[in-house]
Amino acid sequence: MNIFSIEEESEKNILFVQVGKVRYLLGKWIISILIAIVFMLFAILYPLLLDSFKEVVQPIHLGLSIFVHLLFSIFGILVGSFSTITSFIPKRYTWLSAVLVIAITLSYDGIVEKLSLLKWLFIVLPPVVNVINFFEMDDLNYIGKEFWIISSFAILYSTIAFYVLMKLFLKKES
């Protein structure tokens, strides 16, 4: 969210003229992904270096860890982008709204269990819980067709969300 608020309005307009609005937005997202990758590498390598795991870490563990961290980073970038580049939320509530979305997505199962009507309202939120549920068990035998279907849905969700955010950004900046 800070990356989207670095420039003043006049600086942003100059960048729009020089690089274009779409390349400006894509550049912000690329910088966000690069920063997320640095944090992701730290989150993965730090426990490995400290030998914090009960079992030997296998390549499938590393691959899934990288995949899930990257997917959650993308979800975080989507939430932060939505909060900062759209005009749905007043500027002073952007951090609060982002934290609210994250809290709701993490507690999705419990909320829907109590109020099943909200299931359809929450469909617009990132499918974080669907992916997390696969990593609660210790056995990797459950990584199969269902996991890849849910992962494909998460990737499709992210692609559509980035497209919608780009359209909202271009509409706002027109």
Short mmCIF file of C-alpha atoms in Angstrom, two decimals:
data_model
loop_
_atom_site.label_atom_id
_atom_site.label_comp_id
_atom_site.label_asym_id
_atom_site.label_seq_id
_atom_site.Cartn_x
_atom_site.Cartn_y
_atom_site.Cartn_z
CA MET A 1 0.00 0.00 0.00
CA ASN A 2 2.93 2.33 0.64
CA ILE A 3 4.25 1.74 -2.87
CA PHE A 4 1.05 3.18 -4.31
CA SER A 5 1.29 6.32 -2.21
CA ILE A 6 4.95 7.23 -2.76
CA GLU A 7 4.34 9.91 -5.38
CA GLU A 8 2.43 13.13 -5.00
CA GLU A 9 -0.40 13.74 -7.45
CA SER A 10 1.74 15.96 -9.70
CA GLU A 11 4.57 13.39 -9.81
CA LYS A 12 2.07 10.68 -10.65
CA ASN A 13 0.70 12.74 -13.54
CA ILE A 14 4.21 13.27 -14.91
CA LEU A 15 4.81 9.51 -14.73
CA PHE A 16 1.52 8.91 -16.55
CA VAL A 17 2.75 11.11 -19.39
CA GLN A 18 6.19 9.48 -19.51
CA VAL A 19 5.35 5.77 -19.11
CA GLY A 20 1.57 5.57 -19.47
CA LYS A 21 -1.04 4.60 -16.91
CA VAL A 22 -0.96 0.86 -17.60
CA ARG A 23 2.85 0.61 -17.40
CA TYR A 24 2.76 2.77 -14.24
CA LEU A 25 0.35 0.33 -12.57
CA LEU A 26 2.22 -2.75 -13.82
CA GLY A 27 5.46 -1.25 -12.50
CA LYS A 28 3.91 -0.79 -9.07
CA TRP A 29 2.75 -4.40 -9.08
CA ILE A 30 6.14 -5.70 -10.23
CA ILE A 31 7.91 -3.78 -7.46
CA SER A 32 5.39 -5.21 -4.97
CA ILE A 33 6.05 -8.76 -6.22
CA LEU A 34 9.83 -8.26 -5.99
CA ILE A 35 9.54 -7.04 -2.40
CA ALA A 36 7.22 -9.96 -1.62
CA ILE A 37 9.75 -12.41 -3.08
CA VAL A 38 12.46 -11.05 -0.77
CA PHE A 39 10.19 -11.56 2.25
CA MET A 40 9.11 -14.94 0.93
CA LEU A 41 12.72 -16.12 0.62
CA PHE A 42 13.40 -14.97 4.18
CA ALA A 43 10.27 -16.76 5.45
CA ILE A 44 11.34 -19.99 3.75
CA LEU A 45 15.11 -19.92 4.28
CA TYR A 46 15.15 -18.75 7.91
CA PRO A 47 13.47 -21.90 9.33
CA LEU A 48 15.57 -24.07 7.00
CA LEU A 49 18.80 -22.55 8.24
CA LEU A 50 17.72 -22.98 11.87
CA ASP A 51 16.66 -26.57 11.15
CA SER A 52 13.25 -25.95 12.72
CA PHE A 53 11.41 -28.87 11.16
CA LYS A 54 10.65 -32.28 12.68
CA GLU A 55 11.31 -34.13 9.43
CA VAL A 56 13.70 -33.72 6.55
CA VAL A 57 12.46 -31.06 4.15
CA GLN A 58 11.87 -32.57 0.73
CA PRO A 59 11.71 -30.78 -2.62
CA ILE A 60 7.91 -31.06 -2.67
CA HIS A 61 7.78 -29.16 0.63
CA LEU A 62 9.92 -26.39 -0.82
CA GLY A 63 7.91 -26.23 -4.03
CA LEU A 64 4.59 -26.05 -2.24
CA SER A 65 5.96 -23.52 0.22
CA ILE A 66 7.15 -21.25 -2.58
CA PHE A 67 3.84 -21.65 -4.43
CA VAL A 68 1.69 -20.86 -1.42
CA HIS A 69 3.83 -17.94 -0.26
CA LEU A 70 3.74 -16.46 -3.75
CA LEU A 71 -0.02 -16.97 -3.99
CA PHE A 72 -0.62 -15.29 -0.64
CA SER A 73 1.71 -12.45 -1.64
CA ILE A 74 -0.39 -11.92 -4.73
CA PHE A 75 -3.56 -11.90 -2.62
CA GLY A 76 -1.95 -9.31 -0.33
CA ILE A 77 -0.99 -7.16 -3.30
CA LEU A 78 -4.55 -7.41 -4.58
CA VAL A 79 -6.03 -6.32 -1.25
CA GLY A 80 -3.53 -3.48 -0.90
CA SER A 81 -4.08 -2.38 -4.50
CA PHE A 82 -7.84 -2.41 -4.10
CA SER A 83 -7.63 -0.37 -0.92
CA THR A 84 -5.34 2.29 -2.39
CA ILE A 85 -6.16 2.66 -6.08
CA THR A 86 -9.94 2.59 -5.96
CA SER A 87 -12.14 5.34 -4.67
CA PHE A 88 -14.53 2.97 -2.85
CA ILE A 89 -12.72 3.49 0.43
CA PRO A 90 -11.76 6.90 1.88
CA LYS A 91 -7.99 7.44 2.16
CA ARG A 92 -7.94 7.48 5.94
CA TYR A 93 -9.57 4.02 6.12
CA THR A 94 -7.39 2.20 3.59
CA TRP A 95 -5.26 0.34 6.15
CA LEU A 96 -8.30 -0.50 8.25
CA SER A 97 -10.19 -1.86 5.24
CA ALA A 98 -7.23 -3.97 4.14
CA VAL A 99 -6.89 -5.48 7.61
CA LEU A 100 -10.64 -6.12 7.71
CA VAL A 101 -10.51 -8.00 4.39
CA ILE A 102 -7.55 -10.06 5.59
CA ALA A 103 -9.31 -10.88 8.88
CA ILE A 104 -12.49 -11.91 7.09
CA THR A 105 -10.64 -14.10 4.58
CA LEU A 106 -8.74 -15.88 7.34
CA SER A 107 -11.88 -16.47 9.43
CA TYR A 108 -14.07 -17.30 6.43
CA ASP A 109 -14.92 -20.86 7.52
CA GLY A 110 -16.06 -19.81 11.00
CA ILE A 111 -18.13 -16.88 9.74
CA VAL A 112 -19.84 -18.93 7.02
CA GLU A 113 -20.52 -21.74 9.50
CA LYS A 114 -22.46 -19.32 11.73
CA LEU A 115 -24.03 -17.20 8.96
CA SER A 116 -24.27 -19.29 5.80
CA LEU A 117 -25.98 -16.44 3.94
CA LEU A 118 -22.65 -14.55 3.90
CA LYS A 119 -21.07 -17.33 1.83
CA TRP A 120 -22.30 -15.70 -1.37
CA LEU A 121 -21.34 -12.22 -0.25
CA PHE A 122 -17.78 -13.31 0.57
CA ILE A 123 -17.24 -14.91 -2.86
CA VAL A 124 -15.50 -11.69 -3.97
CA LEU A 125 -12.81 -12.10 -1.31
CA PRO A 126 -9.52 -13.92 -2.06
CA PRO A 127 -9.82 -17.73 -1.60
CA VAL A 128 -7.14 -17.88 1.08
CA VAL A 129 -8.84 -20.42 3.33
CA ASN A 130 -9.37 -22.88 0.47
CA VAL A 131 -5.61 -23.08 -0.06
CA ILE A 132 -4.71 -23.03 3.66
CA ASN A 133 -6.95 -26.03 4.38
CA PHE A 134 -4.64 -28.26 2.33
CA PHE A 135 -1.70 -27.52 4.61
CA GLU A 136 -3.27 -28.41 7.93
CA MET A 137 -2.46 -32.10 7.56
CA ASP A 138 1.02 -33.57 7.92
CA ASP A 139 0.73 -35.98 5.00
CA LEU A 140 1.43 -34.82 1.44
CA ASN A 141 -0.63 -37.62 -0.12
CA TYR A 142 -3.64 -35.28 -0.30
CA ILE A 143 -1.92 -33.11 -2.93
CA GLY A 144 -3.86 -34.23 -5.95
CA LYS A 145 -6.61 -33.24 -8.30
CA GLU A 146 -8.64 -31.27 -5.74
CA PHE A 147 -5.59 -29.25 -4.66
CA TRP A 148 -4.78 -28.30 -8.26
CA ILE A 149 -8.40 -27.39 -8.99
CA ILE A 150 -8.49 -25.05 -6.00
CA SER A 151 -5.06 -23.67 -6.89
CA SER A 152 -6.20 -23.09 -10.47
CA PHE A 153 -9.25 -21.27 -9.13
CA ALA A 154 -7.00 -19.10 -6.96
CA ILE A 155 -4.80 -18.25 -9.96
CA LEU A 156 -7.87 -17.51 -12.09
CA TYR A 157 -9.29 -15.36 -9.28
CA SER A 158 -6.01 -13.41 -9.12
CA THR A 159 -5.90 -12.89 -12.89
CA ILE A 160 -9.47 -11.61 -13.00
CA ALA A 161 -8.92 -9.42 -9.94
CA PHE A 162 -5.81 -7.81 -11.47
CA TYR A 163 -7.76 -7.13 -14.67
CA VAL A 164 -10.69 -5.59 -12.75
CA LEU A 165 -8.32 -3.49 -10.64
CA MET A 166 -6.57 -2.25 -13.76
CA LYS A 167 -9.91 -1.21 -15.28
CA LEU A 168 -10.92 0.52 -12.01
CA PHE A 169 -7.57 2.29 -11.87
CA LEU A 170 -7.82 3.49 -15.47
CA LYS A 171 -11.39 4.69 -14.88
CA LYS A 172 -10.37 6.55 -11.72
CA GLU A 173 -7.37 8.20 -13.37
CA SER A 174 -9.25 9.27 -16.53
#
